[in-house]
Coordinates of C-alpha atoms and ligand atoms in Angstrom, one line a residue:
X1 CA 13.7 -16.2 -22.6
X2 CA 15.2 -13.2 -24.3
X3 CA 18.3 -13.6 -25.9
X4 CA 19.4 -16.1 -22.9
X5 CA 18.7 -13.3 -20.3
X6 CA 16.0 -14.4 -18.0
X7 CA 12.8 -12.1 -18.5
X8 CA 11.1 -10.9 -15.7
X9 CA 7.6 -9.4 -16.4
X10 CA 6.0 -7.1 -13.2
X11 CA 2.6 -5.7 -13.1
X12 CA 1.1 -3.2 -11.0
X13 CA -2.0 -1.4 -10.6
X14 CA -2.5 0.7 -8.1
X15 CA -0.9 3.2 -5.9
X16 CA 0.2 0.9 -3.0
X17 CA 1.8 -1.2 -5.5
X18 CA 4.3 1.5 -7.0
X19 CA 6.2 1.8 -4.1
X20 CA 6.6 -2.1 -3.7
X21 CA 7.3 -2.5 -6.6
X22 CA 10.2 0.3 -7.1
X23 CA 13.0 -1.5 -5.4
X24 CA 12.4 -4.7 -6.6
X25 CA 12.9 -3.3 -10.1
X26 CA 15.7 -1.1 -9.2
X27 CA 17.6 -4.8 -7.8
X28 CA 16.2 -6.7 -10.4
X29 CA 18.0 -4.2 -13.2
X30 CA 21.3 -4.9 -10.9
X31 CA 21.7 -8.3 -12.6
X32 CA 22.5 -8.2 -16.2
X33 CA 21.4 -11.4 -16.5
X34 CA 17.7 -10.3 -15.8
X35 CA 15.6 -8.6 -18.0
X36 CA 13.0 -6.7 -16.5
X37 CA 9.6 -5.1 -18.1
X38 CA 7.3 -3.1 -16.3
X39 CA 3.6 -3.4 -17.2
X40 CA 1.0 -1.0 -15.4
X41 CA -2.9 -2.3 -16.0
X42 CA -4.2 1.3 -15.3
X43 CA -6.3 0.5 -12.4
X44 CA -5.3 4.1 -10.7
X45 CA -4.8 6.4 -13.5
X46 CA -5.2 10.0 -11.7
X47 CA -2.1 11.9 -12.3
X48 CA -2.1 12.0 -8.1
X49 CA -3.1 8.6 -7.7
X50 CA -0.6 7.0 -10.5
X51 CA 2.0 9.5 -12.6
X52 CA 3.6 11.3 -9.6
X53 CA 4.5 8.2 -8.0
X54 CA 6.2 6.9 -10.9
X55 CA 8.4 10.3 -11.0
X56 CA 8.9 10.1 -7.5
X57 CA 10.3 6.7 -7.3
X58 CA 11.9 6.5 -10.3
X59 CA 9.8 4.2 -11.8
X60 CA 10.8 3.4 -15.1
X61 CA 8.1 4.2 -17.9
X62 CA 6.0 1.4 -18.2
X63 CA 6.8 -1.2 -20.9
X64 CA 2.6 -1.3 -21.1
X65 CA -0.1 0.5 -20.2
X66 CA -3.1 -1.6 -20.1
X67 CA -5.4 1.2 -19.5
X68 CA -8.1 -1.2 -17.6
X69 CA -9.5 2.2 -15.6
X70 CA -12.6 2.0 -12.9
X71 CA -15.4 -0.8 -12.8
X72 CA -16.9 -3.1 -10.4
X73 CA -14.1 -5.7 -9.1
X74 CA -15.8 -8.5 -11.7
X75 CA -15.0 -6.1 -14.7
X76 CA -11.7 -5.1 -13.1
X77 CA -10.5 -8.2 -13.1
X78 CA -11.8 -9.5 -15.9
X79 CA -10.4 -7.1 -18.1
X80 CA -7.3 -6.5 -16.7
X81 CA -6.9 -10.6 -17.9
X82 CA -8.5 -9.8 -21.4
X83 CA -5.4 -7.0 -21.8
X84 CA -2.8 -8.7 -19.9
X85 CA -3.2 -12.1 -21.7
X86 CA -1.4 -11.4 -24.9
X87 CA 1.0 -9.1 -23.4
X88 CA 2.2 -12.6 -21.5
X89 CA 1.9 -14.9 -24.8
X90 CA 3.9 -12.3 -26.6
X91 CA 6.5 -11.7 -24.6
X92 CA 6.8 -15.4 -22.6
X93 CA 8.6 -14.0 -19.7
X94 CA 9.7 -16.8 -17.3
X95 CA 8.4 -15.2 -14.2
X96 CA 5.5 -12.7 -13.5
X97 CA 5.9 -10.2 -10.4
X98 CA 2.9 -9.4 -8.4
X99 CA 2.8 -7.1 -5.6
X100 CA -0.1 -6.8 -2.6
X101 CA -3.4 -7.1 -2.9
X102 CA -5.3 -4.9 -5.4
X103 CA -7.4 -6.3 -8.0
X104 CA -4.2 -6.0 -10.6
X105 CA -2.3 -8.6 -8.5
X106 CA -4.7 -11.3 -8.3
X107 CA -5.7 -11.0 -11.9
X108 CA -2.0 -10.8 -13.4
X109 CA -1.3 -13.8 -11.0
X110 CA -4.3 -15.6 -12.6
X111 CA -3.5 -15.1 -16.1
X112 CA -0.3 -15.8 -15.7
X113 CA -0.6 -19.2 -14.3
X114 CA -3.2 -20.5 -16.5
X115 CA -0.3 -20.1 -19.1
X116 CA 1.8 -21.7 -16.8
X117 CA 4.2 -19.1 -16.1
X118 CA 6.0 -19.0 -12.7
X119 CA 4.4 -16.3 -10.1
X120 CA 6.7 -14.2 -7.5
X121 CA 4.1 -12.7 -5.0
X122 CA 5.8 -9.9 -3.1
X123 CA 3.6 -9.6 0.6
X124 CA 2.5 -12.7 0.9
X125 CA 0.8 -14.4 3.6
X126 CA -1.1 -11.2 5.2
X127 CA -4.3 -12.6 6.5
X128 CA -6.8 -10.2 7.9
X129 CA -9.3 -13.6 8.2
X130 CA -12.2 -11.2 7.1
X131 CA -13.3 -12.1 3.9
X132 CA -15.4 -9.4 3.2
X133 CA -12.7 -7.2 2.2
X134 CA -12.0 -7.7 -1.4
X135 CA -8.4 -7.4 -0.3
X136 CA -8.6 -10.7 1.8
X137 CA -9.7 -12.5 -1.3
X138 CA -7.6 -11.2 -3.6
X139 CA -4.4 -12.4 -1.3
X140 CA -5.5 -16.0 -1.0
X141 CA -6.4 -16.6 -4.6
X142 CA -2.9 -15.1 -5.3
X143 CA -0.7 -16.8 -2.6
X144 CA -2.3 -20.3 -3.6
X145 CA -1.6 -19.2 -7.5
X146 CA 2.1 -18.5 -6.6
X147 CA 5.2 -20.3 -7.1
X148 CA 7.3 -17.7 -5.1
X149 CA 6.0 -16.5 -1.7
X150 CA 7.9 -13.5 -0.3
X151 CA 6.7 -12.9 2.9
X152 CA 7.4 -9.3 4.8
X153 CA 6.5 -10.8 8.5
X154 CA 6.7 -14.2 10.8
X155 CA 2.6 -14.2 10.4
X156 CA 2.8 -14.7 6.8
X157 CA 5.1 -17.8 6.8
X158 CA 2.1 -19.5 9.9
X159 CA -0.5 -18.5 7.4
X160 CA 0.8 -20.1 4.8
X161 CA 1.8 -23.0 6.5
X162 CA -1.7 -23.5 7.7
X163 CA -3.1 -23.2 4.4
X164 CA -0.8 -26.3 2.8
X165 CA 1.4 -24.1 0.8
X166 CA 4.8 -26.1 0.5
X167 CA 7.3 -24.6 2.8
X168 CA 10.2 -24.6 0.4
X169 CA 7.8 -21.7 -2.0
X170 CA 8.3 -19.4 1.0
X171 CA 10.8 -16.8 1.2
X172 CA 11.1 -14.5 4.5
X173 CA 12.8 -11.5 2.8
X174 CA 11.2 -8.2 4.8
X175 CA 9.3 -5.5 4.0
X176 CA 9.8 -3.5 0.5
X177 CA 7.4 -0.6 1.5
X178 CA 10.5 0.0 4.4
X179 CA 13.1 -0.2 1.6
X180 CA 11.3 2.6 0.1
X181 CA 10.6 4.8 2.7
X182 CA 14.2 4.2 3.9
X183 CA 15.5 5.5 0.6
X184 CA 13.6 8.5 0.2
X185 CA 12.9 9.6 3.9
X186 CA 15.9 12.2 3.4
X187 CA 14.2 13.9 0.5
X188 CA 10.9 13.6 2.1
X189 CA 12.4 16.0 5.2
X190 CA 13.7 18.2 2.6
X191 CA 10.1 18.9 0.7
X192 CA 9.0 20.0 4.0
X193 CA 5.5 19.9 3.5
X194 CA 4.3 20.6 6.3
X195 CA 5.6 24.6 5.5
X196 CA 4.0 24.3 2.4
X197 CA 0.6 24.0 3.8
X198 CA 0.9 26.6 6.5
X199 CA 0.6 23.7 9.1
X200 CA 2.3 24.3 13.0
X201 CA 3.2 21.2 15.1
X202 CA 1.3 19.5 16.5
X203 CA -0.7 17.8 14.3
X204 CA -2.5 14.8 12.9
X205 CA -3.2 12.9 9.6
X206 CA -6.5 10.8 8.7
X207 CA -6.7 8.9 5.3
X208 CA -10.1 6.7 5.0
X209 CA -11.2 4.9 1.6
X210 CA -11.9 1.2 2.4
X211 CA -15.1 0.2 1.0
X212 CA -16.2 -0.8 4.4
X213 CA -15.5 2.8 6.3
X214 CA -16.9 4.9 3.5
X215 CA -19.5 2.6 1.7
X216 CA -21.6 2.5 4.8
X217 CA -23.1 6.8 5.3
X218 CA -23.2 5.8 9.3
X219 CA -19.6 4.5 9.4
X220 CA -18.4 7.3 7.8
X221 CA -20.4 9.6 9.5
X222 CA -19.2 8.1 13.1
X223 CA -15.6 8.6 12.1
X224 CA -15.9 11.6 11.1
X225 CA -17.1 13.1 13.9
X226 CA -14.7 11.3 16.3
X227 CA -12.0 12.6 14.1
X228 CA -13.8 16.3 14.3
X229 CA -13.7 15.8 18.0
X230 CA -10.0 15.3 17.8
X231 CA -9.7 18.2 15.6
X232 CA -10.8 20.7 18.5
X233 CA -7.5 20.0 19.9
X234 CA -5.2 18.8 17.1
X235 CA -5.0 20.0 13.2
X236 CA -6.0 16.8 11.4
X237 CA -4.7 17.2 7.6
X238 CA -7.2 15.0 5.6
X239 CA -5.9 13.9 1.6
X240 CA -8.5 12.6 0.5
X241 CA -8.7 9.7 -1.6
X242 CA -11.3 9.7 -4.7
X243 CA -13.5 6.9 -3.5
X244 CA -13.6 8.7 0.2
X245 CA -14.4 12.2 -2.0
X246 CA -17.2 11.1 -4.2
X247 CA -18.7 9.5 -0.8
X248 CA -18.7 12.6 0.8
X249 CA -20.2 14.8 -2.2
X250 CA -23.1 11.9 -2.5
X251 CA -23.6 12.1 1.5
X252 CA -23.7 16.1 1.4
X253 CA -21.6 16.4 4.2
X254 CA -19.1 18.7 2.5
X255 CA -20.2 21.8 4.2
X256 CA -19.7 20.1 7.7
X257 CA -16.9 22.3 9.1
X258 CA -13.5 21.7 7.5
X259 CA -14.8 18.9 5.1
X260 CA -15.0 22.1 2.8
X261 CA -11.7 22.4 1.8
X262 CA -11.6 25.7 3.8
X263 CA -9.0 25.9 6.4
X264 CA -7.6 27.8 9.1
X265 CA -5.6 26.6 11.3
X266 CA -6.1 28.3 14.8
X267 CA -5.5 27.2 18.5
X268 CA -8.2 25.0 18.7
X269 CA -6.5 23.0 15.6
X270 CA -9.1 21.8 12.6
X271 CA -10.3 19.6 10.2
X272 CA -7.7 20.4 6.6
X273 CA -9.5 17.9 3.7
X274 CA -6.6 18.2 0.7
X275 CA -6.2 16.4 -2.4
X276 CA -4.3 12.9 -2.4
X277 CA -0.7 13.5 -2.2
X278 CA 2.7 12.5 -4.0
X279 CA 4.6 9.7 -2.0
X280 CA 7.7 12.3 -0.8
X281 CA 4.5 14.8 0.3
X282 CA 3.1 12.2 2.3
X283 CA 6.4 10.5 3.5
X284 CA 7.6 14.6 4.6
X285 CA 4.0 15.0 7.0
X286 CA 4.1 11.6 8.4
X287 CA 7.4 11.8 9.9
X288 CA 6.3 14.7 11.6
X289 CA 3.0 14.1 12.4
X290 CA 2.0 13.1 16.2
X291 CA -0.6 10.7 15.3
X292 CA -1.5 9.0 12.3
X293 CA -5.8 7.6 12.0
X294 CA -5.9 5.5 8.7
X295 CA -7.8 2.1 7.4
X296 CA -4.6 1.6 5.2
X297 CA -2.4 -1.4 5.2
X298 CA 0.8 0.6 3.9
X299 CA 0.5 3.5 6.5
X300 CA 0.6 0.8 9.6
X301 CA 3.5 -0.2 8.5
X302 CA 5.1 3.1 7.9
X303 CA 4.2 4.3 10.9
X304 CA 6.0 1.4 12.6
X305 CA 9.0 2.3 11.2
X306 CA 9.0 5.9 11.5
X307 CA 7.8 5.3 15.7
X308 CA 4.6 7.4 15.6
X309 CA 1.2 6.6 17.4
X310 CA -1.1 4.7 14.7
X311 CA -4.9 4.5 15.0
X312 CA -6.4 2.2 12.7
X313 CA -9.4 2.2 12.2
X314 CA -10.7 -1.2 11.6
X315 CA -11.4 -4.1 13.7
X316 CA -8.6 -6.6 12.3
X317 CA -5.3 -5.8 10.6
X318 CA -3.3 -8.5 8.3
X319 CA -0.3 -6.7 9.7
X320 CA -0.1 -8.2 13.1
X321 CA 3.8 -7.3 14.1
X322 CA 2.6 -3.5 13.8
X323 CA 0.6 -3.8 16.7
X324 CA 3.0 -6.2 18.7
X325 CA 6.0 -4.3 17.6
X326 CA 4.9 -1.0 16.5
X327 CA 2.2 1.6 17.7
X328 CA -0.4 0.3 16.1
X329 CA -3.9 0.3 17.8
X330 CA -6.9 -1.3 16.0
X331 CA -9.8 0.9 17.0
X332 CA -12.5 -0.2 14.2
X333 CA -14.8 2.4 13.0
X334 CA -15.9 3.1 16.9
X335 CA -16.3 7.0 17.9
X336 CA -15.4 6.0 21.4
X337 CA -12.5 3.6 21.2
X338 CA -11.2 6.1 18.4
X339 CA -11.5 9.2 21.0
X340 CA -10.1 6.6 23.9
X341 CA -7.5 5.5 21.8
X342 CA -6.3 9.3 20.7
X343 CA -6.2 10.7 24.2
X344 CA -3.9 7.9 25.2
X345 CA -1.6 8.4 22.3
X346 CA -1.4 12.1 23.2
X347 CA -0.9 11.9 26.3
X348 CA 0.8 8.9 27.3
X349 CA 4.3 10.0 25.6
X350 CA 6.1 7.9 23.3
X351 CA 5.8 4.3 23.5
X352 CA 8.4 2.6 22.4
X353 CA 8.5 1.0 19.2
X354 CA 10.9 -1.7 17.9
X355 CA 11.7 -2.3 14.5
X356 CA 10.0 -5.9 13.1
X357 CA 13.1 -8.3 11.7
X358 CA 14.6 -7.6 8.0
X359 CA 12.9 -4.2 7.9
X360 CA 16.3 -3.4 7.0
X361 CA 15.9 -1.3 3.5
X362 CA 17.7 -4.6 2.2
X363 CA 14.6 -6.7 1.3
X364 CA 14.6 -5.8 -2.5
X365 CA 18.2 -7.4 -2.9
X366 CA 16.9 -10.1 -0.9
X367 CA 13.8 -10.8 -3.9
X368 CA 15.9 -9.8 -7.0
X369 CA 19.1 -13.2 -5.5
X370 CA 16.6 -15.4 -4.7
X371 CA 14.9 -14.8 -8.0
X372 CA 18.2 -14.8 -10.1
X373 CA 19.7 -18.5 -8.4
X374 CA 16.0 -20.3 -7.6
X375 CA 14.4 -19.6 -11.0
X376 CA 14.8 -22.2 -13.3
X377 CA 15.8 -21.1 -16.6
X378 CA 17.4 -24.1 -18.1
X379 CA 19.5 -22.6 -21.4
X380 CA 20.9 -19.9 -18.5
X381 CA 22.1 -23.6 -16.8
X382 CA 23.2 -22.3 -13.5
X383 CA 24.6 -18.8 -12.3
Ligands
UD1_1 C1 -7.5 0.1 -4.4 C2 -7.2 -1.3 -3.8 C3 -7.0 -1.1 -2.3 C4 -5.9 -0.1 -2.1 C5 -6.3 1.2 -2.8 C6 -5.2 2.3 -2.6 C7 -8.5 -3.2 -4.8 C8 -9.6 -4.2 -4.5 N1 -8.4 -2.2 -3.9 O1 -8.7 0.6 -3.9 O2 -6.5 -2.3 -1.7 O3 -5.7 0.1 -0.7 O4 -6.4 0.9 -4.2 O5 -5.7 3.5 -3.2 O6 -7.8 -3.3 -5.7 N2 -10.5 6.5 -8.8 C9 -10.1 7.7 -9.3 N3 -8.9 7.8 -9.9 C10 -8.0 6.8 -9.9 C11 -8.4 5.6 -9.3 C12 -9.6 5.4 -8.8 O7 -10.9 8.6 -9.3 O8 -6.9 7.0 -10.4 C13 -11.8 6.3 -8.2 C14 -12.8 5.7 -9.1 O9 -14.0 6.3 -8.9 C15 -12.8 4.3 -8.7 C16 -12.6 4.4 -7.2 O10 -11.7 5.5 -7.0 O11 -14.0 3.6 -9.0 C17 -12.0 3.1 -6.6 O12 -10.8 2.7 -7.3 P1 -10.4 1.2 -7.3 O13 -9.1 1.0 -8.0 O14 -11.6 0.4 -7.7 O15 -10.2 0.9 -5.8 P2 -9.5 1.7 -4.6 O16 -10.6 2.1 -3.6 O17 -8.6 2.8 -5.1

């Protein structure tokens, strides 16, 4: 406890987790009886993939950099834990924030609770039930580790049920990812990106980096060509994660047309492969774009909330209510549900899309209350 404030230690990682994470800090610093740090492990560490974010968003400077880089998930995690370890004996905070999935949550939430301090996972509950995605894994070990469960959907709270987790660790709270996007979708409009890149409506976006789409040369190679198909009619802009880039330079594909990095856009639309982008750069093309094909968890959700056609393509989501809600189709790395799947989206006008329950740009406040009254801080006595 620092100076009888209540210390509040979060961690992130990786990109998804910096816009989680921004309005929880931004509530959390509301309450002067909270004292929040900010520790990033340094799992993304590109300028694109981890600095513009934190300008964006108005991250505060991290407290720590723990400078953990790339390696296989077993040295990821593993030294992520070696850093973060003395960071949490030093500083004793009484509760650790973790956020998603990435390899920084689980390990955070692991070190943490071997020293027995209190966890607050943010997303809890998500269950894709395939455990070959490290994601999956990293999301069980984490909930079960937890002490706080904030969930963003009615799935989560069944999940966890099932699983034994005591029902009084669970907290329904919404969706931060919304709180951000609602917050900044202004600005976004205002960067107008799409100008920037020379790009007429209509057009599409495709982002692609789970291990299992771009691991496997035939899986990528199958979307690829589905989304080139697509591209005859429709621009596809492509930013391109690293993973998905190194892939592609080890495949040789590069010089297939518009994987290049050469584009014109004509008539007959395009294939437009750019470098990652900023969160407000992304945020400013989505809400324009008339079709969305991703593998990302984030980018289902955002397209649920901004009411565009979303193709994702994998065989299972975590994120159930974007598909029963929203416009989100699973269509699994499959050339022809993917093609199937576009031409109905294109054609079939807007479907309507409802907004899931407490994606309300108020879930942040939600975390920070519950944190400040449920936390038990026993020289604080109550507040
Ligand atoms: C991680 C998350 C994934 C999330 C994704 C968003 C895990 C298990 N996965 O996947 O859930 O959807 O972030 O991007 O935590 N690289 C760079 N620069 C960087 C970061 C990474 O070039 O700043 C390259 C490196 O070659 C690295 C590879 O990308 O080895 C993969 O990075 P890593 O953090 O291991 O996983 P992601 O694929 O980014």
């Amino acid at each position: 406890m620092a100076c009888g404030r209540m210390k509040v230690l979060c961690v992130v990682g990786a990109r998804p987790n910096f816009m989680k994470a921004a309005p929880v800090i931004e509530a959390l610093r509301r309450w002067p009886l909270i004292h929040t740090m900010l520790v990033h492990t340094g799992q993304h560490y590109d300028r694109l993939m981890f600095q513009l974010f934190f300008e964006e968003l108005g991250l505060p400077k991290p407290d720590l950099d723990l400078q953990v880089g790339s390696g296989s998930h077993g040295e990821q995690t593993e030294e992520i834990m070696i850093r973060l370890e003395p960071v949490l004996k030093r500083e004793q905070p009484d509760l650790v924030v973790v956020f998603g999935d990435v390899n920084s949550t689980v390990a955070a939430a692991l070190c943490s609770s071997k020293l027995g301090i209190k966890v607050a996972h943010v997303e809890a509950g998500l269950r894709s039930f395939d455990r070959t995605m490290p994601e999956e894994l990293n999301r069980v070990v984490t909930d079960h580790l937890s002490d706080y469960l904030f969930t963003t959907e009615p799935s989560a709270r069944k999940n966890l049920i099932r699983e034994g987790v005591p029902e009084e660790k669970i907290f329904f709270v919404g969706n931060v990812m919304v709180d951000t996007l609602v917050k900044h979708r202004e600005r976004a409009r205002a960067h107008r990106y799409r100008d920037i890149l020379g790009l007429e409506l209509p057009y599409g976006i495709l982002t692609l980096h789970r291990p299992t789409n771009v691991d496997a040369p035939n899986t990528l190679i199958e979307i690829l060509e589905a989304v080139q198909e697509i591209a005859e009619q429709l621009p596809i802009v492509f930013p391109c994660h690293p993973r998905t880039r190194q892939k592609l330079e080890q495949l040789n594909v590069m010089h297939l047309q518009g994987l290049n990095g050469q584009y014109t856009q004509d008539r007959k639309g395009g294939l437009m492969v750019i470098d990652p982008l900023g969160y407000l750069e992304f945020l400013s093309l989505m809400d324009e774009a008339s079709l969305v094909l991703t593998d990302s968890g984030g980018i289902q959700e955002e397209t649920t909330v901004l009411g565009i056609p979303c193709l994702t393509l994998r065989d299972n989501t975590e994120r159930p209510v974007t598909v029963e809600q929203g416009m989100n189709v699973l269509v699994g790395p499959c050339r022809k549900r993917i093609l199937e799947a576009a031409r109905k989206a294109l054609t079939g006008g807007r479907l309507e899309s409802r907004l899931p329950d407490l994606w309300d740009g108020k879930a942040a406040d939600r975390i920070a209350s519950i944190i400040v009254h449920s936390i038990d801080t026993p020289s604080l006595g109550n507040v």
